[in-house]
Amino acid sequence: MKRFKFILQKEFKQIFRDKGMLPIIFLMPIMQLMVLSFAATFDVHNINMEIIDKDQSSLSQQLISKYASSSYFNILQNTPYDADNGESLQTGEAVIILEIPQDFEKNIIHHQPTQLSAKVDAIDGMSAGVSVNYAQSIIRDFQDNYLQEKGLLLKNGLKINISNLNWYNNSLNYKFYMVPGLLVLLVSMIGIFLTSMNIVKEKEIGTIEQLNVTPITKAEFIIGKLFPFWCIGMFVLSLGLSIAKLVFDIPIQGPLSIVFAFAMIYLLVVLGLGLIISTLSDTQQQSMFIAWFFMIVFVLLSGLFTPIENMPGWAQDLTLLNPVRYFIEIMRNVLLKGASWADVKMNFFIIGIYGIIINALAVLLYRKTN
Amino acid sequence: MEKIIESTELTKTFGDFTAVNKITFDVKKGEIFGFLGANGAGKSTAMRMLTGLLSPTSGAATVAGYDVFTEQEKIKKNIGYMSQKFSLYNDLTLMENITFYGGIYGLSNTQIKERGEKLIERLDLGNIKKKLLKEVPLGWKQKIAFSVATLHNPKVVFLDEPTGGVDPITRRQFWEMIYEKADQGMTVFVTTHYMDEAEYCHRISMMVHGEIHGYGTPKELKKEFNAQNMDEVFIHLARGDQYNLK
Ligand SMILES: Nc1ncnc2c1ncn2[C@@H]1O[C@H](COP(=O)(O)OP(=O)(O)O)[C@@H](O)[C@H]1O
Ligand SMILES: [Mg+2]
């Protein structure tokens, strides 16, 4: 173990002597967060909607038919009174509940102000934001075209009053929803790419042979490769979180210690995987290709862009194998929902097991004798 | 004399191809043993098996008393190795390479410092001490690689074509360094395809197509083939003549 000091010294020197490294560590997090979070726009179709039509009038029917004929909304039910008291939002069946008040038609005909109300499930801030926008644009259309044609002008316009079921993320800012996830992506990408290129690079230039003929143990070798990137990963996460707070003003509802504790283990999984890829590859191109493959699968099955609940069953099952999924969950739940240690026990348990398996494999698969 | 390397019918095949075919030889403690042969004869492959870098296919061999099939990691504690391709870190300085490899072999900080400074003085490399190795010319690099391979005073040092591609003067200096280590009692196992270098070895083996076709002292081999120099010996061997002196 005395050897360890020398191994780390060497790895750190080589990493920071590499001219490409500083931009990766400092610039990439900033650029990626900025670009991705601003560029990511979403088009949502078939938003599940429940309508409570307390008016049961011809005007309210007209309005409902506008929603029904739009491809954005999928009307689950249309009832005259609030039967389940928002239950369908709680269970996730509906994303939005639109309520048409009594005397809706009467008020409009008499040019009295009237107000629609919508309850939105804001867990998924992105689709919540989009669904509210669509709901409003249909009302505007209804007012500007249908009512106006009939000479039914409203003094203050037809208002929609929005209330959120889930109090966190109540500004409906989809960036709040995306940024924590993007941060996970960023840390994972940097981790897996840097490690997957590392061992194979020593193979390509031949330095690995000189190392393999020394008494260095396989565990020393792997830990020596892992540790510097682990530090870089933790640094990038801290930097990214600072940007998220300072630039996007994302809320931090729960203890950050959970996020960092999880990241410590999570990074071992990602970096261990990168080292396995590197050990099994013969060229840097090969390892890069394999790392990309894993990264794309991980992202698609992470719930970052497509909510996991919206995936087909088999894909949902596959996400259980995806370490990225568990970190995104932690990030969103802790930052946006204020989750506590008790809430995230399972994530820690799974990632812990993952960490042990991956790193044991990394040590076993590395060959000092070919 | 005590034998530090013993090989009996050691063989390595890659698929259908036999790179090293049943080689039997031994190396005595303190000897400079030359492993000669043309490119592709199987010298590096044989050396990689003896150093524990490559698993042999069949046969038997021990290095410093340890089995090349099962005790590779123990062998590695007792040997030094300089691979055919320069394989120190080009992005580290001379002293950083010395520190790293010294540390890996378990030298203390003071030992590393002492030996490092002695080495730099011996090779007269004071002015490039702080340069990255990629900025150092090949001839110097080879000497540095040799010095780093012997830094921990191994029982045997394996040198794979250490003089490949360097000028005659550097080659001479290199052989002086080899002699210095041999005088200190280190066993030297060296491959080369320069036949004149065979004369510098105590004993040699000549490989042709993965097999040992000549084995003995340079003097014995020259006498056997009635040759003036080792080049002539090699020509005989390449024609298919064989000579194995036990
Ligand atoms: N890993 C390998 N796979 C397949 N063939 C190999 C491998 N390593 C060496 N060889 C072949 O074995 C033969 C001997 O190679 P080598 O030991 O490097 O020769 P030398 O060092 O004497 O020049 C060559 O024909 C080479 O192509
Ligand atoms: Mg060779």
XYZ file of C-alpha atoms and ligand atoms in Angstrom:
644
model
C 0.000 0.000 0.000
C 3.019 2.245 0.311
C 3.158 1.951 -3.461
C -0.153 3.675 -3.645
C 1.221 7.117 -3.044
C 3.522 6.748 -6.043
C 0.751 5.432 -8.260
C -1.557 8.331 -7.456
C 1.225 10.835 -7.895
C 1.879 9.526 -11.376
C -1.774 9.371 -12.429
C -2.541 12.886 -11.219
C 0.519 14.292 -12.953
C -0.360 12.668 -16.245
C -3.985 13.729 -16.125
C -3.292 17.363 -15.399
C -0.408 17.511 -17.830
C -2.835 16.585 -20.592
C -3.750 19.869 -22.258
C -7.249 18.716 -23.111
C -8.095 18.000 -19.523
C -8.725 21.436 -18.058
C -11.319 22.411 -20.684
C -13.090 19.115 -20.060
C -13.201 19.734 -16.356
C -14.123 23.406 -16.382
C -15.593 24.369 -19.737
C -17.605 21.301 -20.583
C -19.843 21.426 -17.502
C -20.636 25.086 -18.075
C -21.242 24.753 -21.795
C -23.258 21.607 -21.576
C -25.551 22.856 -18.854
C -26.138 26.148 -20.626
C -26.613 24.812 -24.107
C -28.632 21.737 -23.283
C -30.937 23.336 -20.808
C -31.727 26.248 -23.095
C -31.986 24.190 -26.226
C -34.149 21.446 -24.836
C -37.708 22.145 -25.914
C -40.521 19.719 -25.726
C -43.564 18.916 -27.701
C -46.103 17.020 -25.716
C -49.026 15.103 -27.160
C -51.894 13.194 -25.655
C -51.802 14.873 -22.285
C -54.289 13.064 -20.110
C -56.999 15.510 -19.105
C -59.986 15.255 -16.879
C -62.808 17.771 -17.263
C -65.312 18.730 -14.592
C -68.078 20.536 -16.328
C -70.248 22.044 -13.612
C -72.115 24.174 -16.118
C -73.330 21.503 -18.546
C -74.261 24.206 -21.042
C -73.908 24.481 -24.781
C -70.963 26.868 -24.434
C -69.145 24.540 -22.068
C -69.740 21.684 -24.523
C -68.257 23.839 -27.251
C -65.172 24.467 -25.218
C -64.803 20.792 -24.349
C -65.102 19.806 -27.997
C -62.157 22.100 -28.739
C -60.067 20.139 -26.275
C -61.356 16.832 -27.516
C -60.479 17.620 -31.111
C -56.967 18.793 -30.245
C -54.199 16.249 -30.565
C -52.543 17.668 -27.473
C -55.172 16.363 -25.107
C -56.693 13.054 -24.389
C -59.927 13.464 -22.435
C -60.144 10.780 -19.772
C -63.517 11.713 -18.377
C -65.996 14.468 -18.417
C -68.162 14.701 -15.304
C -70.610 17.291 -14.042
C -69.140 17.375 -10.529
C -65.854 16.758 -8.844
C -66.303 13.097 -8.006
C -62.860 12.014 -6.890
C -61.521 15.314 -5.590
C -58.362 15.316 -7.680
C -57.637 11.642 -7.072
C -56.712 11.048 -10.708
C -53.912 13.624 -10.398
C -52.565 11.904 -7.319
C -52.449 8.527 -8.978
C -50.838 10.012 -12.054
C -53.755 9.059 -14.317
C -54.372 12.649 -15.319
C -51.844 15.419 -15.763
C -54.384 18.225 -15.765
C -57.918 18.685 -14.429
C -59.910 21.495 -16.000
C -62.904 22.795 -14.140
C -65.675 24.758 -15.847
C -67.631 26.668 -13.200
C -71.374 26.845 -12.816
C -72.927 29.769 -14.646
C -70.095 29.760 -17.151
C -72.491 30.315 -20.059
C -74.736 32.681 -18.152
C -71.845 34.901 -17.136
C -70.433 35.065 -20.599
C -73.759 35.942 -22.145
C -74.220 38.672 -19.569
C -70.678 39.876 -20.084
C -69.803 39.020 -16.525
C -66.282 37.912 -15.655
C -65.850 34.202 -15.316
C -62.895 32.054 -14.525
C -61.879 28.551 -15.429
C -59.587 26.665 -13.145
C -57.006 24.018 -13.831
C -55.176 21.740 -11.457
C -51.854 20.507 -12.734
C -49.577 17.735 -11.628
C -46.268 19.473 -11.547
C -44.050 16.525 -10.646
C -43.009 16.445 -14.234
C -42.489 20.170 -14.516
C -41.762 19.980 -18.185
C -45.005 18.384 -19.335
C -46.947 20.355 -16.732
C -45.655 23.615 -18.136
C -46.369 22.557 -21.665
C -49.853 21.262 -20.866
C -50.806 24.523 -19.180
C -49.597 26.450 -22.191
C -51.666 24.301 -24.520
C -54.713 24.514 -22.289
C -54.440 28.281 -22.296
C -53.937 28.531 -26.012
C -57.105 26.520 -26.629
C -59.053 28.835 -24.357
C -57.638 31.835 -26.162
C -58.622 30.331 -29.457
C -62.087 29.618 -28.111
C -62.444 33.198 -27.013
C -60.965 34.898 -30.034
C -62.691 32.874 -32.673
C -65.801 31.268 -31.285
C -67.043 33.802 -28.747
C -66.098 36.839 -30.739
C -67.947 35.588 -33.790
C -71.047 35.303 -31.675
C -70.538 38.818 -30.378
C -69.830 37.576 -26.931
C -67.035 39.853 -25.907
C -65.635 39.555 -22.446
C -64.428 42.656 -20.708
C -61.404 41.177 -19.043
C -60.997 38.172 -21.260
C -61.572 34.602 -20.235
C -59.215 33.758 -17.430
C -57.834 30.452 -16.381
C -56.709 30.059 -12.838
C -53.970 27.489 -12.426
C -53.212 25.664 -9.249
C -50.527 23.071 -8.788
C -51.065 19.862 -7.011
C -47.434 19.323 -6.210
C -46.097 22.227 -4.308
C -42.463 21.714 -5.283
C -41.437 22.965 -8.643
C -44.417 25.272 -8.471
C -43.054 27.783 -10.892
C -43.506 25.151 -13.583
C -40.063 25.841 -14.850
C -39.045 22.847 -16.861
C -35.418 23.843 -16.419
C -35.800 22.915 -12.786
C -36.764 19.524 -13.954
C -34.043 19.190 -16.573
C -30.979 20.741 -14.983
C -30.516 18.235 -12.145
C -30.823 15.437 -14.702
C -28.421 17.080 -17.128
C -25.941 17.401 -14.319
C -26.056 13.657 -13.770
C -25.551 13.137 -17.474
C -22.577 15.442 -17.504
C -20.831 13.809 -14.570
C -21.487 10.364 -16.041
C -20.199 11.284 -19.471
C -17.014 12.842 -18.230
C -16.447 9.879 -15.949
C -17.057 7.118 -18.439
C -15.209 8.734 -21.339
C -12.094 9.717 -19.447
C -11.720 6.314 -17.811
C -12.566 4.299 -20.892
C -9.798 6.065 -22.795
C -7.224 5.731 -20.064
C -6.008 2.133 -19.792
C -6.320 1.479 -23.494
C -4.155 4.512 -24.150
C -1.397 2.920 -22.061
C -1.916 -0.238 -24.095
C -1.625 1.631 -27.378
C 1.578 3.419 -26.501
C 2.978 0.329 -24.817
C 3.604 1.704 -21.344
C 1.256 -0.878 -19.867
C 3.812 -3.595 -20.589
C 6.411 -1.953 -18.387
C 3.809 -1.637 -15.664
C 2.550 -5.211 -16.003
C 6.009 -6.578 -15.413
C 6.234 -4.872 -12.005
C 4.813 -6.277 -8.748
C 1.932 -3.751 -8.806
C -1.276 -5.517 -7.765
C -4.376 -5.443 -9.909
C -6.367 -3.687 -7.189
C -3.686 -1.026 -6.766
C -3.684 -0.475 -10.482
C -7.463 -0.116 -10.756
C -7.835 2.080 -7.677
C -4.931 4.207 -8.874
C -6.724 4.725 -12.178
C -10.062 5.342 -10.538
C -9.250 7.756 -7.764
C -8.104 10.803 -9.779
C -11.191 10.616 -11.980
C -13.321 10.211 -8.905
C -11.947 13.508 -7.619
C -12.590 15.126 -10.984
C -16.135 13.764 -11.001
C -16.870 15.149 -7.549
C -15.410 18.474 -8.578
C -17.488 18.650 -11.755
C -20.608 17.824 -9.772
C -19.891 20.622 -7.293
C -19.200 23.045 -10.100
C -22.350 21.996 -11.923
C -24.500 22.332 -8.834
C -23.109 25.808 -8.251
C -23.981 26.803 -11.800
C -27.426 25.263 -11.396
C -27.992 27.332 -8.290
C -26.409 30.573 -9.474
C -27.589 30.623 -13.076
C -30.833 28.664 -13.038
C -31.682 29.276 -9.433
C -32.832 25.698 -9.029
C -34.387 25.016 -5.669
C -32.457 22.861 -3.216
C -35.198 21.503 -0.992
C -33.456 18.512 0.547
C -30.042 17.935 2.111
C -27.217 18.210 -0.428
C -25.298 15.690 1.658
C -27.535 12.995 0.158
C -26.598 14.065 -3.349
C -22.890 14.078 -2.587
C -22.961 10.824 -0.649
C -24.770 9.178 -3.526
C -22.384 10.675 -6.072
C -19.432 9.194 -4.192
C -20.743 5.685 -4.763
C -22.298 6.383 -8.130
C -19.009 7.608 -9.553
C -17.366 4.331 -8.570
C -19.914 2.539 -10.745
C -19.478 4.780 -13.773
C -15.697 4.946 -13.521
C -15.423 1.205 -12.886
C -17.469 0.600 -16.003
C -15.220 2.922 -17.989
C -12.162 1.031 -16.765
C -13.733 -2.303 -17.734
C -14.388 -0.963 -21.223
C -10.818 0.273 -21.384
C -9.390 -3.048 -20.198
C -11.325 -5.015 -22.780
C -10.543 -2.697 -25.703
C -7.505 -2.798 -27.961
C -7.738 0.719 -29.350
C -9.026 4.058 -28.146
C -11.553 4.185 -30.985
C -12.968 0.897 -29.875
C -13.317 1.973 -26.268
C -14.818 5.299 -27.304
C -17.400 3.526 -29.405
C -18.381 1.161 -26.621
C -18.530 4.000 -24.091
C -20.831 5.934 -26.429
C -23.041 2.923 -26.833
C -23.448 2.533 -23.074
C -23.972 6.244 -22.594
C -26.732 6.453 -25.204
C -28.556 3.456 -23.778
C -28.178 4.866 -20.284
C -29.552 8.257 -21.336
C -32.499 6.825 -23.248
C -33.431 4.645 -20.309
C -32.763 7.212 -17.611
C -36.021 9.107 -17.477
C -34.165 12.284 -18.343
C -36.068 13.094 -21.515
C -38.848 10.521 -21.493
C -40.477 10.015 -18.117
C -40.022 6.383 -17.088
C -43.779 5.985 -16.460
C -44.396 6.761 -20.120
C -42.097 3.997 -21.363
C -43.336 0.590 -22.483
C -43.198 -2.059 -19.765
C -40.074 -3.827 -21.000
C -38.210 -0.527 -21.150
C -39.342 0.327 -17.652
C -37.883 -2.980 -16.475
C -34.626 -2.227 -18.252
C -34.279 1.105 -16.503
C -33.876 -0.830 -13.262
C -30.440 -1.885 -14.508
C -29.445 1.657 -15.325
C -27.281 3.399 -12.703
C -27.994 6.789 -14.317
C -31.686 6.377 -13.563
C -31.033 6.090 -9.833
C -28.909 9.205 -9.687
C -31.400 11.294 -11.665
C -34.099 10.099 -9.307
C -31.999 11.154 -6.323
C -31.214 14.531 -7.841
C -34.813 15.358 -8.673
C -36.242 13.989 -5.481
C -33.736 15.660 -3.204
C -33.397 18.986 -4.991
C -36.998 19.472 -6.079
C -39.009 17.439 -3.601
C -36.840 17.662 -0.519
C -36.508 13.907 -0.105
C -34.881 12.665 3.092
C -32.401 9.847 3.712
C -35.229 7.467 4.456
C -36.799 8.156 1.053
C -33.690 7.207 -0.890
C -32.494 4.119 1.028
C -33.297 1.820 -1.866
C -31.275 3.877 -4.355
C -28.259 3.710 -2.082
C -28.644 -0.005 -1.615
C -28.845 -0.703 -5.347
C -25.987 1.572 -6.347
C -23.861 0.111 -3.543
C -24.313 -3.420 -4.877
C -23.650 -2.143 -8.369
C -20.429 -0.498 -7.210
C -19.122 -3.667 -5.625
C -19.889 -5.837 -8.653
C -18.505 -3.422 -11.234
C -15.260 -2.744 -9.427
C -14.674 -6.385 -8.567
C -15.098 -7.082 -12.286
C -12.740 -4.253 -13.214
C -10.035 -5.784 -11.017
C -10.686 -9.344 -12.204
C -10.822 -8.518 -15.889
C -7.613 -6.542 -15.867
C -4.826 -8.891 -16.980
C -1.211 -8.589 -15.981
C -0.380 -11.776 -17.867
C -1.858 -12.295 -21.314
C 27.020 -22.769 -10.940
C 23.506 -21.977 -9.800
C 20.906 -21.751 -12.537
C 18.641 -18.726 -12.372
C 16.575 -19.499 -15.479
C 15.715 -23.011 -16.577
C 13.536 -23.738 -19.562
C 12.458 -27.154 -20.783
C 10.608 -27.435 -24.085
C 8.870 -24.128 -23.460
C 6.344 -23.505 -26.219
C 3.975 -20.736 -27.279
C 1.401 -21.024 -30.010
C -0.895 -18.310 -31.335
C -3.742 -20.261 -32.897
C -2.140 -22.568 -35.473
C 1.116 -20.662 -35.447
C 3.951 -21.800 -33.193
C 5.968 -18.706 -32.299
C 8.250 -20.499 -29.833
C 8.811 -24.213 -30.296
C 10.091 -26.375 -27.427
C 13.032 -24.266 -26.374
C 15.318 -25.820 -23.765
C 18.134 -23.839 -22.194
C 19.376 -22.487 -18.898
C 20.985 -19.296 -17.672
C 23.475 -19.298 -14.831
C 23.587 -16.765 -12.070
C 25.676 -13.721 -12.997
C 25.812 -14.627 -16.669
C 25.258 -12.343 -19.639
C 23.078 -14.558 -21.781
C 22.390 -13.539 -25.366
C 19.249 -14.503 -27.209
C 19.942 -14.066 -30.909
C 17.824 -14.446 -33.973
C 16.355 -12.651 -36.961
C 13.209 -10.569 -36.705
C 10.227 -12.793 -36.061
C 12.334 -15.663 -34.730
C 10.377 -15.625 -31.468
C 12.818 -13.844 -29.137
C 10.339 -11.372 -27.705
C 7.692 -14.034 -27.295
C 10.127 -16.230 -25.358
C 11.128 -13.304 -23.180
C 7.551 -12.323 -22.493
C 6.857 -15.830 -21.233
C 9.879 -15.725 -18.930
C 8.889 -12.350 -17.498
C 5.340 -13.424 -16.704
C 3.747 -11.174 -19.319
C 2.554 -14.048 -21.452
C 1.206 -17.458 -20.472
C 3.159 -20.289 -22.134
C 1.277 -22.977 -24.019
C 3.322 -25.964 -22.852
C 6.687 -27.037 -21.494
C 8.182 -25.892 -18.229
C 10.362 -23.046 -17.017
C 11.427 -21.332 -13.836
C 12.889 -17.885 -13.282
C 14.606 -17.153 -9.954
C 13.102 -20.419 -8.767
C 9.501 -19.524 -9.645
C 7.245 -21.257 -12.137
C 6.333 -19.250 -15.258
C 2.934 -20.945 -15.377
C 1.763 -20.302 -11.843
C 4.038 -17.854 -10.068
C 4.256 -14.951 -12.496
C 3.712 -12.333 -9.813
C 6.567 -13.741 -7.718
C 8.824 -13.680 -10.758
C 7.947 -10.023 -11.281
C 9.288 -9.132 -7.839
C 12.700 -10.496 -8.813
C 13.274 -9.216 -12.309
C 13.738 -6.064 -14.287
C 12.506 -5.675 -17.856
C 13.158 -3.365 -20.734
C 10.711 -3.929 -23.541
C 11.594 -3.718 -27.211
C 9.400 -0.676 -27.632
C 10.286 2.249 -25.369
C 7.707 2.076 -22.638
C 8.540 4.569 -19.933
C 6.194 7.533 -19.641
C 6.940 10.171 -22.251
C 4.719 12.659 -20.491
C 6.719 12.415 -17.271
C 10.214 13.699 -16.614
C 13.215 11.458 -16.028
C 13.063 11.928 -12.275
C 9.292 11.363 -12.236
C 9.721 8.060 -14.065
C 12.444 7.042 -11.643
C 10.288 7.994 -8.659
C 7.292 6.109 -9.988
C 9.080 2.868 -10.812
C 11.240 3.061 -7.710
C 8.078 3.457 -5.659
C 6.334 0.559 -7.389
C 9.274 -1.712 -6.596
C 9.087 -0.667 -2.965
C 12.131 1.598 -2.681
C 12.018 4.246 0.036
C 12.025 7.947 -0.758
C 15.675 8.266 0.225
C 16.655 5.230 -1.853
C 14.834 6.684 -4.833
C 16.576 10.005 -4.397
C 20.039 8.482 -3.955
C 19.785 6.033 -6.819
C 18.118 8.580 -9.056
C 20.880 11.091 -8.542
C 23.568 8.483 -9.012
C 21.957 7.390 -12.237
C 21.656 10.930 -13.555
C 25.293 11.560 -12.726
C 26.429 8.269 -14.276
C 24.595 9.019 -17.530
C 25.478 12.689 -17.403
C 21.838 13.667 -17.767
C 21.791 16.592 -15.342
C 20.671 19.005 -18.028
C 17.608 16.995 -19.036
C 16.553 16.030 -15.538
C 13.477 18.212 -15.675
C 12.543 17.573 -19.306
C 9.697 15.337 -20.315
C 11.066 12.122 -21.798
C 9.397 12.800 -25.116
C 11.931 15.576 -25.644
C 14.899 13.254 -25.104
C 16.687 11.558 -28.065
C 16.263 7.807 -28.555
C 19.793 6.775 -27.633
C 19.495 8.445 -24.255
C 16.046 7.042 -23.771
C 17.374 3.501 -24.181
C 20.006 4.095 -21.520
C 17.382 5.609 -19.260
C 15.080 2.638 -19.814
C 17.912 0.287 -18.886
C 18.724 2.245 -15.762
C 15.104 2.324 -14.646
C 14.779 -1.423 -15.323
C 17.709 -2.100 -12.988
C 16.940 0.581 -10.396
C 15.629 -1.924 -7.843
C 18.641 -4.240 -8.265
C 16.716 -7.225 -9.626
C 18.263 -10.707 -9.698
C 17.788 -10.887 -13.466
C 17.253 -8.137 -15.972
C 15.576 -8.916 -19.298
C 16.535 -6.619 -22.164
C 14.575 -6.916 -25.399
C 16.664 -5.526 -28.271
C 17.962 -2.693 -26.117
C 20.262 -1.432 -28.848
C 17.741 -1.564 -31.679
C 17.985 1.527 -33.846
C 20.740 3.315 -31.939
C 24.135 4.436 -33.259
C 27.313 2.334 -32.771
C 28.783 4.649 -30.137
C 25.668 4.521 -28.000
C 25.621 0.748 -28.484
C 29.130 0.487 -27.046
C 28.200 2.682 -24.100
C 25.149 0.577 -23.581
C 27.201 -2.598 -23.379
C 29.476 -0.919 -20.850
C 26.441 -0.333 -18.688
C 25.436 -3.970 -19.061
C 28.899 -5.048 -17.935
C 28.752 -2.794 -14.898
C 25.544 -4.458 -13.763
C 26.920 -7.939 -14.488
C 30.000 -7.118 -12.405
C 27.662 -6.331 -9.520
C 26.283 -9.863 -9.830
C 23.146 -9.168 -11.838
C 22.177 -11.784 -14.410
C 21.516 -10.259 -17.821
C 19.255 -11.866 -20.400
C 19.485 -9.880 -23.622
C 17.994 -10.337 -27.080
C 19.472 -8.819 -30.177
C 19.534 -9.304 -33.891
C 23.009 -7.732 -34.201
C 25.319 -10.737 -34.518
C 28.404 -8.774 -33.461
C 26.812 -8.211 -30.071
C 26.891 -11.964 -29.502
C 30.615 -11.640 -28.870
C 29.870 -9.567 -25.765
C 27.818 -12.374 -24.198
C 29.098 -15.205 -22.026
C 26.793 -17.673 -23.668
C 24.217 -17.408 -26.383
C 21.343 -19.227 -27.958
C 20.407 -18.707 -31.579
C 16.770 -18.862 -32.540
C 15.526 -19.754 -36.010
C 11.772 -19.925 -36.635
C 10.911 -20.374 -32.984
C 13.506 -23.054 -32.305
C 16.944 -22.909 -30.728
C 19.433 -24.017 -33.397
C 22.650 -22.997 -31.694
C 23.452 -22.912 -28.015
C 26.836 -22.403 -26.304
C 29.645 -19.881 -25.880
C 30.453 -17.688 -28.899
C 33.835 -19.410 -29.058
C 32.342 -22.883 -29.172
C 29.893 -21.934 -31.869
C 32.562 -20.326 -34.047
C 34.785 -23.342 -33.654
C 31.999 -25.750 -34.512
C 31.207 -24.000 -37.768
C 34.753 -23.020 -38.471
C 33.622 -19.414 -38.660
C 35.487 -16.121 -38.314
C 32.649 -14.324 -36.650
C 29.093 -14.758 -35.455
C 27.635 -13.587 -38.757
C 29.093 -16.651 -40.412
C 27.748 -18.830 -37.624
C 24.348 -17.382 -38.207
C 24.517 -18.109 -41.923
C 25.257 -21.762 -41.164
C 22.352 -21.922 -38.771
C 20.002 -20.245 -41.185
C 20.904 -22.941 -43.757
C 19.654 -25.530 -41.320
C 22.793 -26.689 -39.496
C 22.372 -27.090 -35.775
C 24.638 -27.168 -32.787
C 23.532 -27.679 -29.218
C 26.188 -27.941 -26.561
C 24.988 -28.981 -23.186
N 0.138 -11.829 -29.862
C 0.507 -12.444 -31.002
N -0.426 -13.026 -31.783
C -0.082 -13.650 -32.913
N 1.159 -13.762 -33.377
C 2.147 -13.203 -32.644
C 1.870 -12.507 -31.422
N 3.043 -12.059 -30.906
C 4.001 -12.451 -31.775
N 3.466 -13.128 -32.809
C 4.215 -13.706 -33.915
O 5.197 -14.560 -33.390
C 6.387 -14.459 -34.160
C 7.559 -14.148 -33.274
O 7.448 -12.813 -32.844
P 8.503 -12.155 -31.847
O 8.602 -12.999 -30.647
O 8.082 -10.746 -31.640
O 9.834 -12.217 -32.684
P 11.212 -11.462 -32.459
O 11.161 -10.774 -31.144
O 12.250 -12.526 -32.498
O 11.369 -10.514 -33.589
C 6.158 -13.410 -35.227
O 5.833 -14.077 -36.428
C 4.963 -12.660 -34.706
O 4.188 -12.175 -35.764
Mg 11.252 -8.818 -30.698
